[in-house]
mmCIF file of C-alpha atoms and ligand atoms in Angstrom:
data_model
loop_
_atom_site.group_PDB
_atom_site.id
_atom_site.type_symbol
_atom_site.label_atom_id
_atom_site.label_comp_id
_atom_site.label_asym_id
_atom_site.label_seq_id
_atom_site.Cartn_x
_atom_site.Cartn_y
_atom_site.Cartn_z
ATOM 1 C CA MET R 148 280.093 81.481 -3.243
ATOM 2 C CA THR R 149 280.853 81.074 0.419
ATOM 3 C CA THR R 150 279.515 78.153 2.344
ATOM 4 C CA PRO R 151 279.934 77.452 6.054
ATOM 5 C CA SER R 152 282.646 74.898 5.329
ATOM 6 C CA ASP R 153 284.933 77.216 3.340
ATOM 7 C CA SER R 154 284.393 80.254 5.531
ATOM 8 C CA PRO R 155 284.836 79.201 9.141
ATOM 9 C CA SER R 156 283.008 81.263 11.725
ATOM 10 C CA LEU R 157 285.178 80.257 14.644
ATOM 11 C CA PRO R 158 288.815 80.848 15.545
ATOM 12 C CA ARG R 159 291.279 78.085 14.801
ATOM 13 C CA ALA R 160 294.796 77.230 15.879
ATOM 14 C CA ILE R 161 296.690 75.726 12.979
ATOM 15 C CA ILE R 162 299.405 73.429 14.331
ATOM 16 C CA ASP R 163 302.237 72.880 11.879
ATOM 17 C CA LEU R 164 303.697 69.494 12.768
ATOM 18 C CA ALA R 165 306.399 69.889 10.108
ATOM 19 C CA ALA R 166 307.601 72.966 12.021
ATOM 20 C CA LEU R 167 307.566 70.977 15.254
ATOM 21 C CA ARG R 168 309.599 68.185 13.669
ATOM 22 C CA HIS R 169 312.028 70.761 12.280
ATOM 23 C CA ASN R 170 312.521 72.302 15.722
ATOM 24 C CA VAL R 171 312.920 68.981 17.505
ATOM 25 C CA ALA R 172 315.388 67.741 14.894
ATOM 26 C CA ARG R 173 317.362 70.948 15.328
ATOM 27 C CA LEU R 174 317.417 70.568 19.111
ATOM 28 C CA VAL R 175 318.375 66.890 18.829
ATOM 29 C CA GLN R 176 321.357 67.914 16.720
ATOM 30 C CA LEU R 177 322.294 70.744 19.079
ATOM 31 C CA ALA R 178 322.096 68.660 22.262
ATOM 32 C CA ALA R 179 323.832 65.520 20.953
ATOM 33 C CA PRO R 180 325.220 63.343 22.383
ATOM 34 C CA ALA R 181 322.694 64.209 25.098
ATOM 35 C CA GLU R 182 319.230 62.890 24.251
ATOM 36 C CA VAL R 183 316.092 65.005 23.955
ATOM 37 C CA MET R 184 313.123 64.584 26.274
ATOM 38 C CA LEU R 185 310.268 66.595 24.792
ATOM 39 C CA ALA R 186 308.134 68.400 27.385
ATOM 40 C CA VAL R 187 304.471 67.942 26.479
ATOM 41 C CA LYS R 188 302.960 69.244 29.700
ATOM 42 C CA ALA R 189 299.876 71.470 29.647
ATOM 43 C CA ASN R 190 298.478 69.720 26.578
ATOM 44 C CA ALA R 191 301.817 70.197 24.826
ATOM 45 C CA TYR R 192 301.841 73.919 25.650
ATOM 46 C CA GLY R 193 298.384 74.189 24.099
ATOM 47 C CA HIS R 194 299.339 72.446 20.860
ATOM 48 C CA GLY R 195 297.670 69.079 21.591
ATOM 49 C CA LEU R 196 299.247 66.201 23.482
ATOM 50 C CA LEU R 197 299.063 63.237 21.111
ATOM 51 C CA PRO R 198 299.882 64.804 17.725
ATOM 52 C CA VAL R 199 302.810 66.687 19.262
ATOM 53 C CA ALA R 200 304.095 63.635 21.129
ATOM 54 C CA ARG R 201 304.016 61.527 17.964
ATOM 55 C CA ALA R 202 305.655 64.182 15.777
ATOM 56 C CA GLY R 203 308.329 64.886 18.377
ATOM 57 C CA LEU R 204 309.255 61.218 18.605
ATOM 58 C CA GLU R 205 309.399 60.958 14.801
ATOM 59 C CA ALA R 206 311.852 63.846 14.794
ATOM 60 C CA GLY R 207 314.239 62.240 17.258
ATOM 61 C CA ALA R 208 313.063 62.938 20.806
ATOM 62 C CA THR R 209 313.521 59.703 22.775
ATOM 63 C CA SER R 210 311.339 60.384 25.814
ATOM 64 C CA LEU R 211 308.516 62.678 26.967
ATOM 65 C CA ALA R 212 308.007 64.844 30.051
ATOM 66 C CA VAL R 213 304.338 64.894 31.035
ATOM 67 C CA LEU R 214 304.103 66.646 34.415
ATOM 68 C CA GLU R 215 301.368 64.418 35.909
ATOM 69 C CA ILE R 216 300.596 60.684 35.746
ATOM 70 C CA PRO R 217 297.150 60.995 34.050
ATOM 71 C CA ALA R 218 298.727 62.676 31.019
ATOM 72 C CA GLY R 219 301.208 59.807 30.871
ATOM 73 C CA LEU R 220 298.339 57.320 30.954
ATOM 74 C CA LEU R 221 296.761 59.069 27.948
ATOM 75 C CA LEU R 222 300.006 58.593 26.033
ATOM 76 C CA ARG R 223 300.222 54.931 27.024
ATOM 77 C CA ASP R 224 296.578 54.371 26.007
ATOM 78 C CA ALA R 225 297.459 55.851 22.624
ATOM 79 C CA GLY R 226 300.173 53.244 22.189
ATOM 80 C CA ILE R 227 303.226 55.375 22.961
ATOM 81 C CA THR R 228 305.904 53.163 24.491
ATOM 82 C CA VAL R 229 308.922 55.475 25.021
ATOM 83 C CA PRO R 230 310.054 56.519 28.531
ATOM 84 C CA LEU R 231 307.689 59.035 30.151
ATOM 85 C CA LEU R 232 308.520 61.177 33.166
ATOM 86 C CA ALA R 233 305.865 62.549 35.546
ATOM 87 C CA TRP R 234 306.903 64.593 38.561
ATOM 88 C CA LEU R 235 303.878 66.520 39.812
ATOM 89 C CA HIS R 236 302.178 64.370 42.424
ATOM 90 C CA GLY R 237 299.532 65.155 44.995
ATOM 91 C CA PRO R 238 297.627 63.359 47.719
ATOM 92 C CA GLN R 239 295.178 61.925 45.141
ATOM 93 C CA THR R 240 297.858 60.660 42.767
ATOM 94 C CA ASP R 241 297.338 57.060 41.661
ATOM 95 C CA PHE R 242 300.931 55.868 41.866
ATOM 96 C CA GLN R 243 299.961 52.259 41.230
ATOM 97 C CA ALA R 244 298.434 53.109 37.840
ATOM 98 C CA GLY R 245 301.501 55.142 36.941
ATOM 99 C CA ILE R 246 303.982 52.458 37.914
ATOM 100 C CA GLU R 247 302.055 49.697 36.172
ATOM 101 C CA ALA R 248 301.933 51.821 33.003
ATOM 102 C CA ASP R 249 305.723 52.125 33.267
ATOM 103 C CA ILE R 250 305.653 55.882 33.814
ATOM 104 C CA GLU R 251 308.901 57.000 35.420
ATOM 105 C CA LEU R 252 308.416 59.159 38.486
ATOM 106 C CA GLY R 253 310.226 62.296 39.552
ATOM 107 C CA ILE R 254 310.596 62.063 43.336
ATOM 108 C CA SER R 255 311.125 65.100 45.552
ATOM 109 C CA ALA R 256 309.966 64.065 48.994
ATOM 110 C CA LEU R 257 309.770 61.155 51.408
ATOM 111 C CA TRP R 258 305.953 61.051 51.343
ATOM 112 C CA GLN R 259 306.137 60.177 47.652
ATOM 113 C CA LEU R 260 308.374 57.185 48.401
ATOM 114 C CA ASP R 261 305.951 56.116 51.145
ATOM 115 C CA ALA R 262 303.060 56.360 48.681
ATOM 116 C CA ILE R 263 304.963 54.254 46.142
ATOM 117 C CA GLU R 264 305.639 51.619 48.785
ATOM 118 C CA SER R 265 301.946 51.521 49.769
ATOM 119 C CA ALA R 266 300.870 51.386 46.116
ATOM 120 C CA ALA R 267 302.202 47.812 45.997
ATOM 121 C CA ALA R 268 302.472 47.807 42.223
ATOM 122 C CA ASN R 269 303.395 44.620 40.430
ATOM 123 C CA ARG R 270 306.785 45.959 39.367
ATOM 124 C CA PRO R 271 309.431 48.320 40.762
ATOM 125 C CA ALA R 272 308.829 52.047 40.203
ATOM 126 C CA VAL R 273 311.518 53.648 38.069
ATOM 127 C CA ILE R 274 312.410 56.873 39.840
ATOM 128 C CA HIS R 275 314.333 60.081 39.133
ATOM 129 C CA LEU R 276 315.448 61.713 42.392
ATOM 130 C CA LYS R 277 314.988 65.459 42.218
ATOM 131 C CA VAL R 278 317.078 67.945 44.137
ATOM 132 C CA ASP R 279 316.239 71.619 44.430
ATOM 133 C CA THR R 280 319.136 73.731 43.205
ATOM 134 C CA GLY R 281 317.641 77.135 43.838
ATOM 135 C CA LEU R 282 314.332 77.269 42.019
ATOM 136 C CA SER R 283 312.465 76.364 45.221
ATOM 137 C CA ARG R 284 309.528 74.988 43.324
ATOM 138 C CA ASN R 285 309.899 71.241 43.475
ATOM 139 C CA GLY R 286 312.769 69.000 44.510
ATOM 140 C CA ALA R 287 314.352 68.021 47.837
ATOM 141 C CA SER R 288 316.251 70.797 49.572
ATOM 142 C CA LEU R 289 319.957 70.148 50.044
ATOM 143 C CA GLU R 290 319.276 69.411 53.732
ATOM 144 C CA ASP R 291 316.600 66.837 52.927
ATOM 145 C CA TRP R 292 318.497 65.289 50.019
ATOM 146 C CA PRO R 293 320.651 62.761 51.946
ATOM 147 C CA ALA R 294 317.589 61.347 53.745
ATOM 148 C CA LEU R 295 315.687 61.105 50.444
ATOM 149 C CA VAL R 296 318.597 59.263 48.832
ATOM 150 C CA ASP R 297 318.902 56.863 51.799
ATOM 151 C CA ALA R 298 315.181 56.096 51.761
ATOM 152 C CA ALA R 299 315.266 55.458 48.006
ATOM 153 C CA LEU R 300 318.275 53.158 48.413
ATOM 154 C CA ALA R 301 316.437 51.168 51.088
ATOM 155 C CA LEU R 302 313.407 50.770 48.814
ATOM 156 C CA GLN R 303 315.662 49.774 45.954
ATOM 157 C CA GLU R 304 317.168 47.091 48.177
ATOM 158 C CA ALA R 305 313.624 45.871 48.885
ATOM 159 C CA GLY R 306 312.767 45.757 45.161
ATOM 160 C CA VAL R 307 310.144 48.517 45.383
ATOM 161 C CA VAL R 308 311.955 51.094 43.246
ATOM 162 C CA ARG R 309 314.756 51.294 40.721
ATOM 163 C CA ILE R 310 316.742 54.520 40.965
ATOM 164 C CA ARG R 311 317.399 55.637 37.389
ATOM 165 C CA ALA R 312 318.357 59.298 37.566
ATOM 166 C CA ALA R 313 319.231 62.347 39.593
ATOM 167 C CA TRP R 314 317.871 65.600 38.238
ATOM 168 C CA SER R 315 316.964 69.204 38.940
ATOM 169 C CA HIS R 316 315.406 72.193 37.190
ATOM 170 C CA LEU R 317 317.069 75.552 36.577
ATOM 171 C CA ALA R 318 315.464 78.919 37.226
ATOM 172 C CA ASP R 319 316.928 80.354 33.996
ATOM 173 C CA ALA R 320 317.023 83.776 35.610
ATOM 174 C CA SER R 321 320.616 84.475 34.599
ATOM 175 C CA ILE R 322 323.663 82.563 33.400
ATOM 176 C CA ALA R 323 325.350 83.175 36.776
ATOM 177 C CA ASP R 324 322.367 81.682 38.654
ATOM 178 C CA ASP R 325 322.304 78.685 36.350
ATOM 179 C CA GLU R 326 326.038 78.133 36.834
ATOM 180 C CA ALA R 327 325.640 78.253 40.608
ATOM 181 C CA ALA R 328 322.744 75.782 40.355
ATOM 182 C CA LEU R 329 324.843 73.502 38.133
ATOM 183 C CA ALA R 330 327.578 73.427 40.794
ATOM 184 C CA GLU R 331 324.978 72.598 43.469
ATOM 185 C CA PHE R 332 323.579 69.821 41.321
ATOM 186 C CA GLU R 333 327.026 68.303 40.919
ATOM 187 C CA ARG R 334 327.572 68.467 44.694
ATOM 188 C CA ALA R 335 324.224 66.779 45.331
ATOM 189 C CA VAL R 336 325.065 64.001 42.857
ATOM 190 C CA ALA R 337 328.405 63.480 44.621
ATOM 191 C CA VAL R 338 326.651 63.302 48.009
ATOM 192 C CA ALA R 339 324.235 60.685 46.668
ATOM 193 C CA ARG R 340 327.057 58.622 45.168
ATOM 194 C CA GLU R 341 328.949 58.670 48.480
ATOM 195 C CA ARG R 342 325.856 57.140 50.063
ATOM 196 C CA GLY R 343 325.850 54.343 47.515
ATOM 197 C CA ALA R 344 323.494 55.605 44.794
ATOM 198 C CA GLU R 345 324.304 54.887 41.154
ATOM 199 C CA PHE R 346 322.606 56.824 38.383
ATOM 200 C CA GLU R 347 322.053 55.613 34.867
ATOM 201 C CA ILE R 348 321.448 59.211 33.747
ATOM 202 C CA LEU R 349 321.649 62.784 35.033
ATOM 203 C CA HIS R 350 319.538 65.661 33.689
ATOM 204 C CA LEU R 351 319.231 69.322 34.500
ATOM 205 C CA ALA R 352 318.657 71.609 31.514
ATOM 206 C CA ALA R 353 315.409 72.743 29.875
ATOM 207 C CA SER R 354 315.333 74.924 26.728
ATOM 208 C CA SER R 355 317.389 77.833 27.992
ATOM 209 C CA ALA R 356 320.388 75.985 29.441
ATOM 210 C CA GLY R 357 319.994 73.256 26.823
ATOM 211 C CA ILE R 358 320.751 75.883 24.177
ATOM 212 C CA ARG R 359 323.278 78.144 25.852
ATOM 213 C CA MET R 360 324.984 76.011 28.538
ATOM 214 C CA PRO R 361 326.498 72.854 27.014
ATOM 215 C CA GLU R 362 327.948 71.792 30.383
ATOM 216 C CA ALA R 363 324.391 71.530 31.779
ATOM 217 C CA ARG R 364 323.212 69.024 29.165
ATOM 218 C CA PHE R 365 324.452 65.847 30.890
ATOM 219 C CA ASP R 366 322.613 62.805 29.450
ATOM 220 C CA LEU R 367 319.416 64.467 28.345
ATOM 221 C CA VAL R 368 317.823 67.870 27.910
ATOM 222 C CA ARG R 369 314.147 68.424 28.675
ATOM 223 C CA PHE R 370 313.178 70.775 25.858
ATOM 224 C CA GLY R 371 309.788 72.467 26.033
ATOM 225 C CA ILE R 372 309.189 75.933 24.651
ATOM 226 C CA ALA R 373 311.998 75.867 22.071
ATOM 227 C CA ALA R 374 310.412 72.823 20.419
ATOM 228 C CA TYR R 375 307.294 74.912 19.836
ATOM 229 C CA GLY R 376 309.389 77.507 18.007
ATOM 230 C CA ILE R 377 309.487 80.109 20.739
ATOM 231 C CA SER R 378 312.723 81.436 22.204
ATOM 232 C CA PRO R 379 313.389 80.934 25.915
ATOM 233 C CA PHE R 380 315.438 84.172 25.847
ATOM 234 C CA ASP R 381 314.309 87.818 25.999
ATOM 235 C CA ASP R 382 317.093 89.035 23.762
ATOM 236 C CA THR R 383 317.057 86.416 21.010
ATOM 237 C CA SER R 384 314.062 85.431 18.885
ATOM 238 C CA GLY R 385 313.082 81.909 17.943
ATOM 239 C CA ALA R 386 313.864 82.758 14.324
ATOM 240 C CA GLU R 387 317.413 83.773 15.309
ATOM 241 C CA LEU R 388 317.785 80.344 16.920
ATOM 242 C CA GLY R 389 316.643 78.647 13.706
ATOM 243 C CA LEU R 390 313.281 77.675 15.213
ATOM 244 C CA VAL R 391 309.898 77.938 13.503
ATOM 245 C CA PRO R 392 306.751 78.794 15.504
ATOM 246 C CA VAL R 393 304.393 75.826 15.413
ATOM 247 C CA MET R 394 301.078 77.521 16.215
ATOM 248 C CA ARG R 395 299.208 79.968 14.017
ATOM 249 C CA LEU R 396 296.114 81.504 15.583
ATOM 250 C CA GLU R 397 293.477 82.626 13.074
ATOM 251 C CA ALA R 398 290.085 84.269 13.368
ATOM 252 C CA PRO R 399 287.472 84.971 10.708
ATOM 253 C CA VAL R 400 285.947 88.390 10.045
ATOM 254 C CA THR R 401 282.317 88.331 11.142
ATOM 255 C CA GLU R 402 281.248 91.936 10.594
ATOM 256 C CA VAL R 403 282.481 94.977 8.647
ATOM 257 C CA HIS R 404 281.297 98.534 9.348
ATOM 258 C CA LEU R 405 282.125 101.299 6.922
ATOM 259 C CA ASP R 406 282.008 104.646 8.682
ATOM 260 C CA GLY R 407 285.007 106.693 7.593
ATOM 261 C CA THR R 408 287.447 104.052 8.745
ATOM 262 C CA THR R 409 286.579 100.401 8.634
ATOM 263 C CA ARG R 410 285.826 98.760 11.926
ATOM 264 C CA THR R 411 286.107 95.050 11.495
ATOM 265 C CA ARG R 412 284.983 92.475 13.969
ATOM 266 C CA LEU R 413 286.821 89.160 14.380
ATOM 267 C CA ALA R 414 285.422 86.020 15.972
ATOM 268 C CA ILE R 415 288.006 85.757 18.737
ATOM 269 C CA GLY R 416 288.415 87.336 22.144
ATOM 270 C CA PHE R 417 289.830 86.966 25.617
ATOM 271 C CA GLY R 418 287.565 83.951 26.098
ATOM 272 C CA ASP R 419 289.739 82.282 23.479
ATOM 273 C CA GLY R 420 292.994 83.368 25.088
ATOM 274 C CA VAL R 421 293.753 86.739 23.454
ATOM 275 C CA PRO R 422 295.240 88.826 26.284
ATOM 276 C CA THR R 423 293.499 92.161 26.809
ATOM 277 C CA LEU R 424 296.691 93.636 28.183
ATOM 278 C CA GLY R 425 297.903 93.711 24.597
ATOM 279 C CA VAL R 426 295.146 95.971 23.315
ATOM 280 C CA ALA R 427 297.049 99.267 23.229
ATOM 281 C CA LYS R 428 299.948 98.000 21.139
ATOM 282 C CA ALA R 429 298.739 94.886 19.398
ATOM 283 C CA SER R 430 297.811 94.318 15.779
ATOM 284 C CA VAL R 431 296.705 91.393 13.666
ATOM 285 C CA PHE R 432 297.455 90.584 10.042
ATOM 286 C CA LEU R 433 294.575 90.767 7.582
ATOM 287 C CA ASN R 434 294.519 90.984 3.788
ATOM 288 C CA GLY R 435 298.161 91.896 3.413
ATOM 289 C CA ALA R 436 298.668 94.365 6.260
ATOM 290 C CA ARG R 437 298.854 94.784 9.994
ATOM 291 C CA ARG R 438 295.627 96.158 11.478
ATOM 292 C CA PRO R 439 295.633 97.779 14.902
ATOM 293 C CA ILE R 440 293.358 96.371 17.563
ATOM 294 C CA VAL R 441 290.710 98.735 18.908
ATOM 295 C CA ASP R 442 289.035 96.512 21.479
ATOM 296 C CA ILE R 443 289.149 92.953 22.786
ATOM 297 C CA GLY R 444 285.917 91.492 24.165
ATOM 298 C CA VAL R 445 285.155 88.043 25.472
ATOM 299 C CA ASP R 446 284.428 86.585 22.039
ATOM 300 C CA THR R 447 285.142 89.389 19.588
ATOM 301 C CA THR R 448 288.069 91.604 18.722
ATOM 302 C CA VAL R 449 287.515 94.885 16.880
ATOM 303 C CA ILE R 450 290.253 96.020 14.534
ATOM 304 C CA ASP R 451 290.693 99.072 12.352
ATOM 305 C CA SER R 452 291.155 97.978 8.771
ATOM 306 C CA GLY R 453 291.408 101.511 7.365
ATOM 307 C CA ASN R 454 289.958 101.993 3.896
ATOM 308 C CA ASP R 455 290.941 98.578 2.660
ATOM 309 C CA ARG R 456 288.463 96.141 1.301
ATOM 310 C CA VAL R 457 287.597 93.536 3.906
ATOM 311 C CA ARG R 458 284.810 91.008 3.669
ATOM 312 C CA VAL R 459 283.001 88.760 6.071
ATOM 313 C CA GLY R 460 284.742 85.406 5.932
ATOM 314 C CA ASP R 461 288.233 86.812 5.361
ATOM 315 C CA THR R 462 290.728 85.397 7.834
ATOM 316 C CA ALA R 463 292.920 87.414 10.182
ATOM 317 C CA VAL R 464 296.088 85.954 11.649
ATOM 318 C CA VAL R 465 296.465 86.882 15.318
ATOM 319 C CA PHE R 466 299.909 85.330 15.533
ATOM 320 C CA GLY R 467 301.936 82.886 13.504
ATOM 321 C CA PRO R 468 305.446 82.148 12.260
ATOM 322 C CA GLY R 469 305.928 85.802 11.256
ATOM 323 C CA LEU R 470 307.018 85.026 7.708
ATOM 324 C CA ASP R 471 304.217 86.854 5.887
ATOM 325 C CA GLY R 472 304.046 89.913 8.116
ATOM 326 C CA GLU R 473 301.888 88.549 10.904
ATOM 327 C CA PRO R 474 303.009 89.060 14.498
ATOM 328 C CA THR R 475 304.614 86.139 16.331
ATOM 329 C CA ALA R 476 303.552 84.826 19.741
ATOM 330 C CA GLU R 477 306.820 86.338 20.990
ATOM 331 C CA LYS R 478 305.716 89.762 19.698
ATOM 332 C CA TRP R 479 302.364 89.351 21.423
ATOM 333 C CA ALA R 480 304.191 88.427 24.611
ATOM 334 C CA ASP R 481 305.994 91.795 24.417
ATOM 335 C CA TRP R 482 302.733 93.638 23.860
ATOM 336 C CA ALA R 483 300.914 91.843 26.662
ATOM 337 C CA GLU R 484 303.867 91.807 29.072
ATOM 338 C CA THR R 485 303.988 88.049 29.302
ATOM 339 C CA ILE R 486 306.035 85.207 27.824
ATOM 340 C CA GLY R 487 305.494 83.331 24.578
ATOM 341 C CA ASP R 488 304.781 80.171 26.568
ATOM 342 C CA GLU R 489 301.685 81.797 28.019
ATOM 343 C CA MET R 490 300.466 83.042 24.625
ATOM 344 C CA VAL R 491 300.322 79.562 23.113
ATOM 345 C CA THR R 492 299.416 77.603 26.249
ATOM 346 C CA GLY R 493 296.677 80.140 26.978
ATOM 347 C CA VAL R 494 294.774 79.453 23.755
ATOM 348 C CA MET R 495 291.607 77.951 25.164
ATOM 349 C CA PRO R 496 290.380 74.408 24.482
ATOM 350 C CA ARG R 497 287.327 75.821 22.656
ATOM 351 C CA VAL R 498 289.640 76.979 19.866
ATOM 352 C CA GLN R 499 289.768 74.137 17.379
ATOM 353 C CA ARG R 500 293.242 72.731 16.686
ATOM 354 C CA VAL R 501 293.809 71.891 13.043
ATOM 355 C CA TYR R 502 296.876 69.813 12.209
ATOM 356 C CA VAL R 503 298.919 70.341 9.068
ATOM 357 C CA GLY R 504 302.330 69.141 7.900
HETATM 358 C C1 LIG K 808 308.356 72.844 31.749
HETATM 359 C C2 LIG K 808 309.536 72.068 32.140
HETATM 360 C C3 LIG K 808 310.554 71.816 31.204
HETATM 361 C C4 LIG K 808 310.592 72.477 29.845
HETATM 362 O O1 LIG K 808 310.900 73.832 30.055
HETATM 363 P P1 LIG K 808 311.116 74.862 28.832
HETATM 364 O O2 LIG K 808 311.705 76.041 29.481
HETATM 365 O O3 LIG K 808 309.760 75.109 28.290
HETATM 366 O O4 LIG K 808 312.012 74.190 27.887
HETATM 367 C C5 LIG K 808 311.599 71.001 31.595
HETATM 368 N N1 LIG K 808 311.648 70.464 32.833
HETATM 369 C C6 LIG K 808 310.691 70.697 33.748
HETATM 370 C C7 LIG K 808 310.825 70.084 35.094
HETATM 371 C C8 LIG K 808 309.625 71.511 33.442
HETATM 372 O O5 LIG K 808 308.701 71.766 34.369
#
C-alpha cells in the first residue's frame, strides 16, 4: 500500500553529509599544512548553510567563507564560533553588526574602510586586504593597493581595525594565468610589507589552484565546489579526484501513459532548477536504467521509459553520485552547457533538502 508519506509527490534533494565530510577530510589532507576554509556562500552552493557548515567543521575545515555579513550572522546565531570571512559589501551593509559578531571582513576599497570607521563598533574589525590579481571582479587594483594598505595601517594605528591577511582570488582560466596572478599577488604582498603591513596569513587559492597548484596554497585554501564533490576542472571528474557528489536530486513519477512507448511524468521541472537547455541530450535514472528526457516544463519533466514497468510513486534520480548509473551534476553540466556549480546551486529553495549521513 502506498501512503503519502512513503511515496513523496514532490522533488527532493538528498544531501549526503557523510560525502561532504569525506570530501572535506580529503581536501584537508591534500592542502596541509595549509588550513581549509570551506566556502558556504549561496546557501552552501544550494546544499543548506547550517548542516554543511557543521559537517565541514567536523571534517577538519577551520574557518568558513560566507560572501556577505548576513549569512555570517546566521552562522553566529546558530552557535558557530570559528573564523568567518565575508567580502561582499554594499551601501546597505551593516558593518557594525558584522564586526560585533566577530565576522572577519574582506576589504577591497577605501569606502569600506570609511564605513568601518563610521560603524564605531565596540571592537576592532579584523580585516583581510584584497588585491585584484587579474580577475577584475573584486579587490583593489594594483594602482589602488598602496593607498588601501596605507589607509588600513592608519586605522590599525587608531585601533579601528586589525589587519590579519592579504588575499586575492584566481580566475582559474588556465595554469599560466594563475601563475601570473600568483606572481602579482606576491608582488602586492611585498609592496604592502614595505609600507609596514604585517600579515598573520596569506590566502589565494580556491578549489582549482588548491588542488593543482601547491605553491598557491599559502596559509589556507578556500575550497568551495570540490567540497561538494564536483570537479573544478573540465578534463577531470570529481570521482577521478577522489571526491563524492554530495547532492542527489530525486523526483517522483506522477503519471504513466501507455501508448506504444511509455511516457512518464516526473514532479520536477525548470521551476525546480532543471535546466531546459539539457533537454536534447539529458536522461534520468529510473528503475534500473537511463530514460531520455522528452520535455521539461515548469513543474514536470516527461521522460520516455520504453516498455518497462513504471508506477506512480517510483522515484527517478535526476542526478547523484553516479555510482548506480544515474547521471552526475557534472554530466548535466555538459548537457546543459553550464558548470556543475550552477546545477547544484540552481536547485530552487522549494525543493526540500533531506539530510542523510
Ligand atoms: C566562491 C569562492 C571560493 C570558492 O571557489 P570554488 O572554485 O568553488 O572552490 C573561494 N574564494 C572566493 C573569494 C570565492 O568567491
